Coordinates of C-alpha atoms in Angstrom, one line a residue:
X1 CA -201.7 -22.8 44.0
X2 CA -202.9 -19.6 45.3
X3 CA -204.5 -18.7 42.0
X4 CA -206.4 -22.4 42.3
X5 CA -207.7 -21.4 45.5
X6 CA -208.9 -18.0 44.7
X7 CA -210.9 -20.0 42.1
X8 CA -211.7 -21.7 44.6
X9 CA -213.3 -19.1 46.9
X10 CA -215.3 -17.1 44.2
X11 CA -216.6 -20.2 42.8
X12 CA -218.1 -20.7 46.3
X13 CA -219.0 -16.8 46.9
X14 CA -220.5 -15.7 43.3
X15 CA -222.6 -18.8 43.6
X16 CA -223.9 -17.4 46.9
X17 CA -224.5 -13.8 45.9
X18 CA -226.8 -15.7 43.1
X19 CA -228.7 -18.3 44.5
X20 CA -228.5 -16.9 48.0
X21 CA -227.5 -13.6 49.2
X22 CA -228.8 -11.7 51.2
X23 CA -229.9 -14.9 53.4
X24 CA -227.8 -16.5 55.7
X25 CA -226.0 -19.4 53.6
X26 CA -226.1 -21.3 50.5
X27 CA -227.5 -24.5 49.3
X28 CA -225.2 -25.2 46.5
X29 CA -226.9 -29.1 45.1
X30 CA -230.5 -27.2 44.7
X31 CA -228.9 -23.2 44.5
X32 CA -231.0 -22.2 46.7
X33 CA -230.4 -20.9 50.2
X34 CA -231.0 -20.9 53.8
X35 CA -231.5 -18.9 56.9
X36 CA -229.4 -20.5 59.5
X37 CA -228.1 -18.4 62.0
X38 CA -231.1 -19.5 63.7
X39 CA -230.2 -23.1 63.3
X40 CA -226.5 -23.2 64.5
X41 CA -225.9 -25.1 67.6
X42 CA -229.8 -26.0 67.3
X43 CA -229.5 -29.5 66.9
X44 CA -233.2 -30.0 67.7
X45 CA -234.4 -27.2 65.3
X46 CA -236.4 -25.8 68.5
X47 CA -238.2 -22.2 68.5
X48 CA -237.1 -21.3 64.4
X49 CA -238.5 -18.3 64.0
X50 CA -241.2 -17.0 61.0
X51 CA -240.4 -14.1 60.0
X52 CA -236.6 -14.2 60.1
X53 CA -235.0 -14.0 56.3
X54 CA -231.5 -13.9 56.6
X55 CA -228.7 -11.4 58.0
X56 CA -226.3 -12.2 55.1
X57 CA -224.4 -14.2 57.4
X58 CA -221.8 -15.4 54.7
X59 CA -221.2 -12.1 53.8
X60 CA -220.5 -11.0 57.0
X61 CA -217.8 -13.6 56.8
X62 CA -216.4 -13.0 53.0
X63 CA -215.4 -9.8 54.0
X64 CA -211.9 -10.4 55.7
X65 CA -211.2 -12.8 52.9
X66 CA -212.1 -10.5 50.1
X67 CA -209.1 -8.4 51.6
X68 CA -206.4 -11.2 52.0
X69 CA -207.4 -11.9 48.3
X70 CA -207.1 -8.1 47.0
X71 CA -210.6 -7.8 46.4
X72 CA -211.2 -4.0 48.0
X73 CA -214.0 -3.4 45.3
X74 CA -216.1 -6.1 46.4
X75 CA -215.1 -5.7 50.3
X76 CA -216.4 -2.3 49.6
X77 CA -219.6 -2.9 47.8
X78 CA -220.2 -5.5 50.5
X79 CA -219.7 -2.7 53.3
X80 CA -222.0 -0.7 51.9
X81 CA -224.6 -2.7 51.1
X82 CA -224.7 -4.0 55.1
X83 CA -223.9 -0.5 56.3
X84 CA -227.2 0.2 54.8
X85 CA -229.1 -2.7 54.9
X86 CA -228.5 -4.8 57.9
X87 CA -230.8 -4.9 61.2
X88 CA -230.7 -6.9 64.3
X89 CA -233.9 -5.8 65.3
X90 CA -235.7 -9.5 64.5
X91 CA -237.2 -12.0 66.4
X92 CA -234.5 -14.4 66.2
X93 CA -233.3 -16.5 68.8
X94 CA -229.7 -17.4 67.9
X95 CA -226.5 -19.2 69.8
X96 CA -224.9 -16.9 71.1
X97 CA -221.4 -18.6 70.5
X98 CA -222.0 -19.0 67.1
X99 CA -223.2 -15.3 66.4
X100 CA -220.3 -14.0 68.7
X101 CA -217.5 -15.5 66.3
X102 CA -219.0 -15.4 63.2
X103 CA -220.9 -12.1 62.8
X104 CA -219.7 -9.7 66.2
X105 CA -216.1 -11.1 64.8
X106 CA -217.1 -10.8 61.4
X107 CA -218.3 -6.8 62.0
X108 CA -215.7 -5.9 63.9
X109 CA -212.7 -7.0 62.1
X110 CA -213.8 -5.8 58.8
X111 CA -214.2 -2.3 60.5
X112 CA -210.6 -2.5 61.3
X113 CA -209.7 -3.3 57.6
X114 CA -211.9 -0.7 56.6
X115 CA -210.5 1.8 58.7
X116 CA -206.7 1.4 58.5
X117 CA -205.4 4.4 57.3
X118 CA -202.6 3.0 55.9
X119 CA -204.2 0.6 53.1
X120 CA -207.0 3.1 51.8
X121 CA -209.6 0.4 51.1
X122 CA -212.7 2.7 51.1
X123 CA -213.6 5.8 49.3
X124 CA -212.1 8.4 51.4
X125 CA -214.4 9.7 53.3
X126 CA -217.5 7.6 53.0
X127 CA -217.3 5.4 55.5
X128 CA -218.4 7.2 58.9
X129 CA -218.1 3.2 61.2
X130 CA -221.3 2.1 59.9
X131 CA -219.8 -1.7 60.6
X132 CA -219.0 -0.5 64.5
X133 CA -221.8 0.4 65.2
X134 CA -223.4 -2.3 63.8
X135 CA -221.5 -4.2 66.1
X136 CA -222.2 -2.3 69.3
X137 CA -225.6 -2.9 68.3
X138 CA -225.1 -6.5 68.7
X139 CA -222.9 -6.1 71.3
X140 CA -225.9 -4.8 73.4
X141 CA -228.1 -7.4 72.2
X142 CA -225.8 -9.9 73.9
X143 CA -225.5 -8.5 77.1
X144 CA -228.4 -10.1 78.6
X145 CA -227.5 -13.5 78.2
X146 CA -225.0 -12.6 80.8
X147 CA -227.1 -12.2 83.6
X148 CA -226.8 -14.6 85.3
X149 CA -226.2 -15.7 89.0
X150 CA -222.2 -16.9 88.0
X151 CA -222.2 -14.5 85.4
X152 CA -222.0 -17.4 82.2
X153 CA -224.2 -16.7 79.6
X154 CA -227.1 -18.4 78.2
X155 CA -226.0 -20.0 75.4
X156 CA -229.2 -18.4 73.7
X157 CA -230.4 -14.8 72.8
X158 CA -233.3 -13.7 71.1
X159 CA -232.0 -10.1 69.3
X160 CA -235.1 -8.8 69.5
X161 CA -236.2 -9.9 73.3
X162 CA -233.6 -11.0 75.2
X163 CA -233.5 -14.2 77.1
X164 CA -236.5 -16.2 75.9
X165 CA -238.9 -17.3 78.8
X166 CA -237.6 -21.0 80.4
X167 CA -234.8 -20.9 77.9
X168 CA -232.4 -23.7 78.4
X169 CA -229.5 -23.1 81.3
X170 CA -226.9 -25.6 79.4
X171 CA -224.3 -24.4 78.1
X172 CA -220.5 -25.7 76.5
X173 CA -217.2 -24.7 77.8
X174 CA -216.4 -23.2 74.4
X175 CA -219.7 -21.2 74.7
X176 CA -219.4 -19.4 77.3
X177 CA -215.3 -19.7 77.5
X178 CA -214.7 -18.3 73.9
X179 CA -216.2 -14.5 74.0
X180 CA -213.4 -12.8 75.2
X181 CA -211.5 -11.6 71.3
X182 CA -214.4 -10.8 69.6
X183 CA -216.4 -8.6 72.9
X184 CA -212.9 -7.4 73.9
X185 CA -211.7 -6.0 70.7
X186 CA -215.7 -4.3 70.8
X187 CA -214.9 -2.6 74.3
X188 CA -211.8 -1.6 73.0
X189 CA -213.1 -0.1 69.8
X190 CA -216.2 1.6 71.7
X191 CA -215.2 2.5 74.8
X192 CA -217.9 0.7 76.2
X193 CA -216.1 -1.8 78.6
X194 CA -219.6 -3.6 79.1
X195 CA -218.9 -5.9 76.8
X196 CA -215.1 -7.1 77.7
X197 CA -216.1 -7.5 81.3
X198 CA -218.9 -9.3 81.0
X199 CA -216.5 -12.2 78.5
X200 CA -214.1 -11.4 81.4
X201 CA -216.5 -12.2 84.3
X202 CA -217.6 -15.3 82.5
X203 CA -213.7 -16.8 81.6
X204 CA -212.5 -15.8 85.0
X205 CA -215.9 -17.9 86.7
X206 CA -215.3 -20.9 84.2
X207 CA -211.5 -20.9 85.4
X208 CA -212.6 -21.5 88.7
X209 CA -214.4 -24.0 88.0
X210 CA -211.9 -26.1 86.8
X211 CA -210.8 -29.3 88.9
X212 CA -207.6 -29.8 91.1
X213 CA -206.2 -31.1 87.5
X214 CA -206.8 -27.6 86.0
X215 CA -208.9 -29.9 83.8
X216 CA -212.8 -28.8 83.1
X217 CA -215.3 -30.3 81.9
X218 CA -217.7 -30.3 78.2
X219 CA -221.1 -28.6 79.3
X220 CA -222.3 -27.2 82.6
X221 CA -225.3 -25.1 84.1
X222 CA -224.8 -21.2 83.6
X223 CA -227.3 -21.2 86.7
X224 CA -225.9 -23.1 88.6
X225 CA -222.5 -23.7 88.1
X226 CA -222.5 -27.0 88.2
X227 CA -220.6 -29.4 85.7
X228 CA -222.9 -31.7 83.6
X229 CA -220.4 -33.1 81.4
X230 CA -217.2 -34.1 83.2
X231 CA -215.4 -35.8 80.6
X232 CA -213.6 -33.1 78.1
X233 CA -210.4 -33.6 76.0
X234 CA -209.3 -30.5 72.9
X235 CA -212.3 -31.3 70.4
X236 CA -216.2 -30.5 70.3
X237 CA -217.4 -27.9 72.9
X238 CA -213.7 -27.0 74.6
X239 CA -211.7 -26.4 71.6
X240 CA -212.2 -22.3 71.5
X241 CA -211.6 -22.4 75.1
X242 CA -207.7 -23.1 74.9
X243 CA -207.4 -20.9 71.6
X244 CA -209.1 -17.7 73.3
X245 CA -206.2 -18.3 76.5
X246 CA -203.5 -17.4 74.8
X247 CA -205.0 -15.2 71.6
X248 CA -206.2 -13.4 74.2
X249 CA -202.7 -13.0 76.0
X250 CA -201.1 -11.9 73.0
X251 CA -203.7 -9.3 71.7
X252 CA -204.6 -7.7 74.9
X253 CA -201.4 -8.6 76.9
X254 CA -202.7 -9.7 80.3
X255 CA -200.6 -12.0 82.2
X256 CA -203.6 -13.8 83.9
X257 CA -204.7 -15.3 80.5
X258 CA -201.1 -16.6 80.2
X259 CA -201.1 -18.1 83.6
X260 CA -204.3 -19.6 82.9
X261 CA -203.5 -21.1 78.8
X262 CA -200.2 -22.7 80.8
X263 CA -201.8 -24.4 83.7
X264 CA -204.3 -26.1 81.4
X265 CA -202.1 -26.7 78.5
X266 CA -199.9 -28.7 81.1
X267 CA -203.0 -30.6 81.9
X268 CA -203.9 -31.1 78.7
X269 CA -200.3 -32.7 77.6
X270 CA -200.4 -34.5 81.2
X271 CA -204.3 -36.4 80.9
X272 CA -204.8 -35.9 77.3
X273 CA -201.7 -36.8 75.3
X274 CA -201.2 -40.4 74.0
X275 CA -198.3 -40.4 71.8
X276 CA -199.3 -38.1 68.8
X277 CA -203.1 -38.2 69.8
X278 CA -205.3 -36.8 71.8
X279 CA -207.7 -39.2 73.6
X280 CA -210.6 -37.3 76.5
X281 CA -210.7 -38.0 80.1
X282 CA -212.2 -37.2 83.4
X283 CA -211.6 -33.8 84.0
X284 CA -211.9 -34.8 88.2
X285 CA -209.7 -38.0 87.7
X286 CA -207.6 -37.3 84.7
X287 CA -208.9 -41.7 83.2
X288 CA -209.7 -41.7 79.9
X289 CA -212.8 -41.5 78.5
X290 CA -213.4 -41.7 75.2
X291 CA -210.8 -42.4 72.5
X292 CA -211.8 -40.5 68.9
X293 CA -210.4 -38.7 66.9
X294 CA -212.5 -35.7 66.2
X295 CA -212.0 -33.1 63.2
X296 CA -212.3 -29.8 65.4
X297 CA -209.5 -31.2 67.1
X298 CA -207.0 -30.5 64.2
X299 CA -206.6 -26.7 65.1
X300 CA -204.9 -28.1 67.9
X301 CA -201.2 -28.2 66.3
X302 CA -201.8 -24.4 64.9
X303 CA -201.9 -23.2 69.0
X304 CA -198.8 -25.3 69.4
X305 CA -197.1 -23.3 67.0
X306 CA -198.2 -20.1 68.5
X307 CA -196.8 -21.8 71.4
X308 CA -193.3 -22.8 69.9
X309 CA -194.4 -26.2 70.7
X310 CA -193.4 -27.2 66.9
X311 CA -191.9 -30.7 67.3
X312 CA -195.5 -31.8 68.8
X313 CA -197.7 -29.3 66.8
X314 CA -195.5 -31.6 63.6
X315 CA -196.2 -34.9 65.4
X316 CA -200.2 -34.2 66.0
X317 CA -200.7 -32.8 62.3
X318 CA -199.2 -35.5 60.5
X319 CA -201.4 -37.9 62.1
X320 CA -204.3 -35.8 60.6
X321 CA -202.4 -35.8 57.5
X322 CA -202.7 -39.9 57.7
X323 CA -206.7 -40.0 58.4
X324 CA -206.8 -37.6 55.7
X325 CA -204.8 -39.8 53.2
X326 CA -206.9 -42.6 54.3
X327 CA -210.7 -41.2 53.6
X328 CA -210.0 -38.4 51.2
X329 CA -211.1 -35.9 53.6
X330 CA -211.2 -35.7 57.7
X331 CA -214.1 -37.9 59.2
X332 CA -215.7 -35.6 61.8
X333 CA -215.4 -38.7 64.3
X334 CA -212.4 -41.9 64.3
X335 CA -212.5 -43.9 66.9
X336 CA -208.6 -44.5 68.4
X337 CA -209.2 -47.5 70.2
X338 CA -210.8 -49.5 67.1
X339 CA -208.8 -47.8 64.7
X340 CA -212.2 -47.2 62.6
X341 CA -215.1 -44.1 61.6
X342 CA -217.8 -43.1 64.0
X343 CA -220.6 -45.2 62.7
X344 CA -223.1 -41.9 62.4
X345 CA -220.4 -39.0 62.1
X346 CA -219.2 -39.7 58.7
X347 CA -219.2 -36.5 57.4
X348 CA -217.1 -33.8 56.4
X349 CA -218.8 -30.1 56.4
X350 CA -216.1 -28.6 54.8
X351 CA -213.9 -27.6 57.9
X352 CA -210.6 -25.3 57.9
X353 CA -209.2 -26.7 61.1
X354 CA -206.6 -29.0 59.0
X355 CA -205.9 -26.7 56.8
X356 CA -205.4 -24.0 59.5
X357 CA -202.9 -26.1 61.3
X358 CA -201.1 -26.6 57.8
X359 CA -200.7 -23.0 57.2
X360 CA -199.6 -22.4 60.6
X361 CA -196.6 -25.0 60.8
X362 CA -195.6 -23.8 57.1
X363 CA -195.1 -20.4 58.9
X364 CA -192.8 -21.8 61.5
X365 CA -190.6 -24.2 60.0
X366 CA -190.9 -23.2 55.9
X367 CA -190.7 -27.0 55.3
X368 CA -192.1 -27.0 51.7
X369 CA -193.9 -30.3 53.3
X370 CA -196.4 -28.1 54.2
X371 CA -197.5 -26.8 50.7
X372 CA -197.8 -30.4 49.6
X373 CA -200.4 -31.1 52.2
X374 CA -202.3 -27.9 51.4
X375 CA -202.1 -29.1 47.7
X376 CA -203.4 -32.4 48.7
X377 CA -206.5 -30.3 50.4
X378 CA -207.5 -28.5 47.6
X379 CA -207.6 -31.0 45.3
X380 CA -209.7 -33.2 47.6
X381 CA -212.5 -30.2 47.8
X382 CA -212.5 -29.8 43.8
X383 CA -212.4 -33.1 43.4
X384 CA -215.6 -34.6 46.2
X385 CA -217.4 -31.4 47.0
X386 CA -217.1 -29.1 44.2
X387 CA -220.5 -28.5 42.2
X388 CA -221.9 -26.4 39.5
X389 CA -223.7 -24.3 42.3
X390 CA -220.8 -23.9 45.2
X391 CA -219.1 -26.5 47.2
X392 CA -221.3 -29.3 49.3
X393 CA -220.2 -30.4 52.6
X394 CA -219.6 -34.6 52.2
X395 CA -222.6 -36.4 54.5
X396 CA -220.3 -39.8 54.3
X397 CA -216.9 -39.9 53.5
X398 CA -217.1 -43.3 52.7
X399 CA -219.3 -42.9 49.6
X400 CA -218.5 -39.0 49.4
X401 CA -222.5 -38.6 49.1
X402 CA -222.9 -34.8 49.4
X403 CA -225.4 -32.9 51.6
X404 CA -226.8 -29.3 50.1
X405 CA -225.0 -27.2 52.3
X406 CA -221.9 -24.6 51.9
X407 CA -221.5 -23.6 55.2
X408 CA -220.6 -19.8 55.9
X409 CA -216.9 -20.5 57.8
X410 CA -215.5 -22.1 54.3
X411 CA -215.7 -19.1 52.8
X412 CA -214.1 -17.2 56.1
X413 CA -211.7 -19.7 57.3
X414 CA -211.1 -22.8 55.1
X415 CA -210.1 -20.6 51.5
X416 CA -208.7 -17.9 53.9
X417 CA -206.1 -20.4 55.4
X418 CA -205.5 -22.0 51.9
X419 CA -204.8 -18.8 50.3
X420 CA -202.4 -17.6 52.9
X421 CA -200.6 -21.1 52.8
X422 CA -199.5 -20.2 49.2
X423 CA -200.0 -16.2 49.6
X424 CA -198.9 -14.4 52.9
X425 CA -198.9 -10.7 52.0
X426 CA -201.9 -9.7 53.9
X427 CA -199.4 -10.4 57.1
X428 CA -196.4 -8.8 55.6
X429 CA -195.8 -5.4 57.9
X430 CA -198.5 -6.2 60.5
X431 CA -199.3 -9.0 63.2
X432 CA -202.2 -10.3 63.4
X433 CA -204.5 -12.8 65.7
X434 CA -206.8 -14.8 63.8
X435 CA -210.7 -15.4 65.8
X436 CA -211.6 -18.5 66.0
X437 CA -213.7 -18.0 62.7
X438 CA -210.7 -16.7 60.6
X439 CA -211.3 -13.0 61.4
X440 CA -207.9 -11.1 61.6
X441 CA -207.5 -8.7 64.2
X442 CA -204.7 -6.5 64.4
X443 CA -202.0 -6.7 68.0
X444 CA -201.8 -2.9 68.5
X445 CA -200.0 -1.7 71.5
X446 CA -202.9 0.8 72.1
X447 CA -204.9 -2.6 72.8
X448 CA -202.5 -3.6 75.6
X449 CA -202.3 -3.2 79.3
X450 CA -198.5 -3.3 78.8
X451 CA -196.5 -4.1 75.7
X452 CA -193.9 -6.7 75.9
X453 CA -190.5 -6.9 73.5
X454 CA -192.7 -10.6 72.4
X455 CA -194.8 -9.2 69.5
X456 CA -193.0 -6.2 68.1
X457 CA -192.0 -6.7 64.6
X458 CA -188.9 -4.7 64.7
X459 CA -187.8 -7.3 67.8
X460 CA -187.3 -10.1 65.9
X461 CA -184.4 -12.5 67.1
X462 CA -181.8 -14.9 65.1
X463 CA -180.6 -18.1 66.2
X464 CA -177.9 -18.4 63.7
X465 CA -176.7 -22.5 62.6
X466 CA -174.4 -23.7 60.0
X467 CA -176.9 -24.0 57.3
X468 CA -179.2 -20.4 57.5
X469 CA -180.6 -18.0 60.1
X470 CA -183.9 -18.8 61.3
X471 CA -185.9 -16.2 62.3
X472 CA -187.0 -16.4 66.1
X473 CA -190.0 -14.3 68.0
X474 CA -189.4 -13.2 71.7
X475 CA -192.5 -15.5 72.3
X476 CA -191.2 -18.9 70.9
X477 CA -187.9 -18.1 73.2
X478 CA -190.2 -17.7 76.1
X479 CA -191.8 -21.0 76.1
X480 CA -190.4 -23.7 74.2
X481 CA -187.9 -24.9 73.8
X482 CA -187.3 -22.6 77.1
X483 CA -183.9 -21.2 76.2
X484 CA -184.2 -18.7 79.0
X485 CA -183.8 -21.7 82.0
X486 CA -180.1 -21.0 81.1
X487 CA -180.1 -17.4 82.9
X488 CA -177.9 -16.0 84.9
X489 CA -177.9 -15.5 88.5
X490 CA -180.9 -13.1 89.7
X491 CA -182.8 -13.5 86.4
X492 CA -186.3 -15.6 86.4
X493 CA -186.7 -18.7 85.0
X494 CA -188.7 -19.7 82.3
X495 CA -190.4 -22.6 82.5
X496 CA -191.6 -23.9 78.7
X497 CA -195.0 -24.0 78.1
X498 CA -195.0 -27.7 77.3
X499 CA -192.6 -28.9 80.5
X500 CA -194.3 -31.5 82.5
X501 CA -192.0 -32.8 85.8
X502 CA -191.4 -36.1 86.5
X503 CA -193.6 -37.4 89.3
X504 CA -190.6 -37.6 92.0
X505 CA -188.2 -34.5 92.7
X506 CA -185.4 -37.6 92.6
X507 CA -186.3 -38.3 89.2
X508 CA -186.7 -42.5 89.7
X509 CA -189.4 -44.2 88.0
X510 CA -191.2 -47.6 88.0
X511 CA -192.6 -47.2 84.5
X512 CA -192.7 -44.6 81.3
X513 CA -195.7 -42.9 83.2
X514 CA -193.8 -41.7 86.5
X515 CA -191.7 -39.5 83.5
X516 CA -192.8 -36.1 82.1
X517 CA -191.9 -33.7 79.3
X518 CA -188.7 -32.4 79.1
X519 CA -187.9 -28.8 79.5
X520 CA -185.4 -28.0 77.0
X521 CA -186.7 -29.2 73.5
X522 CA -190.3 -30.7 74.4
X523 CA -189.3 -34.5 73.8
X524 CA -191.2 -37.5 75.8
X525 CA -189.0 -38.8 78.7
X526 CA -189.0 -42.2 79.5
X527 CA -187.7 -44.8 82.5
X528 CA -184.7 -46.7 81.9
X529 CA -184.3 -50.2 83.3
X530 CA -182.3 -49.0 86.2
X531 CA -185.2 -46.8 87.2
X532 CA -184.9 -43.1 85.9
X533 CA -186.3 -40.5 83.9
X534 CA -184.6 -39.3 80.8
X535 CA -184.2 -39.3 77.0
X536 CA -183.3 -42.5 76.7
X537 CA -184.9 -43.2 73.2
X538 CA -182.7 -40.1 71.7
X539 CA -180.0 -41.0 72.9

């Protein structure tokens, strides 16, 4: 299987070094290719710019995957060629969101491949952090979006000039809420700690903005700070907000972004959860909203896992697995309520958020399961979107008409999860935090304000049963199930991360919604005829 999906990957990449490299991405029906880093997030194709050709955007984000694969001749020649060749000096006005994870991310992590002593990936001695500075470059470029009365960024930049002249104040929660891995990892590298507290200034401003439900909302004004959009759920324009939280925790080791990820992941199981999905609400009154079922919200059971939330990360991702089954691929919209696709958002553009989750929960649990469902994966892309020129994202699942379009994160997430499914020896002596974009960056204590026992290889624990050991982190004992409540007398208790109380101290209950989430092992309590909360149903 592994070997399938390497085919996989250079079937997509060697088709883009031919047709389209060095533009942005490829068009793999006509093999030709286009510039879109301009166009990402641009819905309205507004202010394109004419004289832009590309910054080899799907390049940029081949380059961690070329090392999980073993490639370190091609990783190098691609290092090269964009130490030498790559500018930011255009008039380009690009999303800043998107050009954050996908080429600042891109840049920075495959510096830290390129650098690590102990793999040798480079020539010794000709690589002098051409991909840092690169990076810093940008880094700079960014910075005045940021300036802002509240201190959220424009969701817009142009590289060359800044922010453009009655540029748009709208922004999404994920835009200006998902900066801080990418910008952080930047200061850190640097020294520059511009660009970590700017992404800190901006995370700590949309936190207070959240409601008295430690919900927020989908888009707001970086102006003003007002909410535009008050109904939110996991998916479309929040999703990166929630996976920055606690990626952010873990490779930089501040306790506030814990505090934070837990509040709102308790909000989110409280106002968002309906059985095994995950419907949107009011983020001032907690009623649903909307009920769909969107495809970005299938990464969802991979932060459960780095959670330890495993029995609902299980429960979430096989109900993917089902809408899956059912189309051939994952719709990017089902509608819950009418058990039925979006009329307009039939399409599949080749996401990895399924497949991330897969690789994820095969990490945890080892449940061979998991490989099955990856199988399932890759045969679906050879079989709909595989073409002599690349792979096509699908325009309509229902007829699996394909649109000419391989977009750039296939290559840097959806092969790169895949692969690892069926290969993990990238990961094998180090930890690493994947971006939101499938970038790897390393959790070094250097990185960290303290260093907790959590993430420390050598502090692996073992819960021993009958059958095997199972191997334990520090972090999954922390949270859930919360093994630690059991402490003795004068040591804290730990509270899991998915624990939600019931709604009276006395535990009685009118109906299953007066009941929460129990402590111990995660499960769903309910009310009993007599008129209290418990675990009845498992018992």
């Amino acid at each position: 299987m592994s070997e399938k999906v390497r085919k996989m990957f250079y079937h997509a990449y060697d088709n883009y070094m031919t047709y389209a490299f060095p533009h942005d991405e490829l068009k793999p029906l006509t093999k030709t290719f286009t510039d879109s880093l301009s166009e990402l997030g641009n819905l309205k194709l507004e202010y394109l710019p004419e004289q832009y050709k590309g910054s080899a955007l799907s390049l940029i984000e081949s380059l961690s995957s070329l090392v999980v694969l073993g490639n370190q001749t091609e990783f190098e020649k691609g290092v090269f060629w964009l130490s030498e060749n790559l500018t930011f000096d255009v008039d380009a006005r690009i999303n800043l969101f998107e050009g954050n994870i996908r080429v600042l991310g891109g840049l920075v992590s495959a510096h830290i491949l390129a650098t690590d002593s102990t793999k040798n990936r480079l020539v010794q001695g000709t690589y002098k952090n051409q991909l840092l500075d690169l990076a810093e470059n940008l880094g700079r470029r960014f910075l005045p979006a940021f300036d802002t009365p509240t201190g959220l960024p424009y969701a817009w930049i142009n590289l060359k000039y800044g922010v453009m002249e009655n540029e748009t104040t709208e922004t999404s929660t994920s835009g200006c809420g998902s900066l801080i891995l990418e910008m952080g990892a930047l200061s850190r590298l640097t020294g520059d700690p511009r660009f970590e507290s700017a992404a800190l200034r901006a995370l700590r401003k949309l936190w207070s903005m959240r409601s008295s439900l430690n919900l927020l909302g989908t888009t707001l004004d970086v102006v003003t700070g007002e909410w535009i959009e008050h109904s939110s759920g996991i998916g479309a324009g929040v999703d990166s907000f929630y996976e920055y939280l606690l990626k952010a925790h873990i490779l930089f080791g501040r306790d506030e972004f814990w505090r934070m990820f837990q509040a709102a992941y308790i909000a989110v199981q409280r106002y968002f959860r309906h059985g095994p999905w995950y419907h949107e609400a009011d983020m001032r009154t907690g009623k649903s909203t909307y009920w769909q079922l969107t495809s970005l919200q299938a990464f969802w059971p991979g932060l459960q896992v780095l959670v330890g939330d495993i029995p609902a990360a299980n429960l979430s991702h096989r109900e993917f697995y089902y809408v899956w089954k059912k189309y051939g691929v994952l719709p990017e919209r089902y509608l819950l309520d009418h058990m039925m696709l979006h009329p307009t958002e039939k399409y599949y553009p080749l996401r990895p958020e399924f497949a991330e989750s897969t690789f994820y929960l095969y990490q945890a649990t080892k449940d061979p399961w998991y490989m099955e469902v990856g199988e399932l994966i890759v045969d679906s892309l050879n079989l709909y979107a595989r073409v002599e020129g690349g792979f096509a994202s699908i325009r309509d699942v229902t007829s699996m008409e394909l649109e000419d379009h391989q977009h750039s994160f296939f290559l840097s997430e959806t092969c790169k999860y895949l692969y690892l499914l069926y290969d993990d020896s990238f990961l094998g002596d180090r930890n690493y935090i994947f971006t939101t974009e499938g970038h790897p960056l390393p959790v070094l204590s250097s990185w960290r304000e303290k260093l907790p026992e959590a993430y420390i290889p050598s502090n692996w624990t073992y819960v021993k049963s009958e059958e095997q050991v199972k191997r334990a982190s520090a972090m999954s004992m922390r949270v859930c199930p919360a093994t630690a409540l059991e402490c003795g007398q004068g040591q804290p208790r730990v509270e899991s991360a998915c624990h939600i109380p019931d709604s009276r101290a006395d535990h009685r209950c009118f109906n299953d919604d007066d009941c929460g989430v129990d402590s111990s092992n995660c499960r769903r309590r309910s009310c009993s005829i007599a008129g209290y909360c418990g675990q009845w149903l498992f018992i």
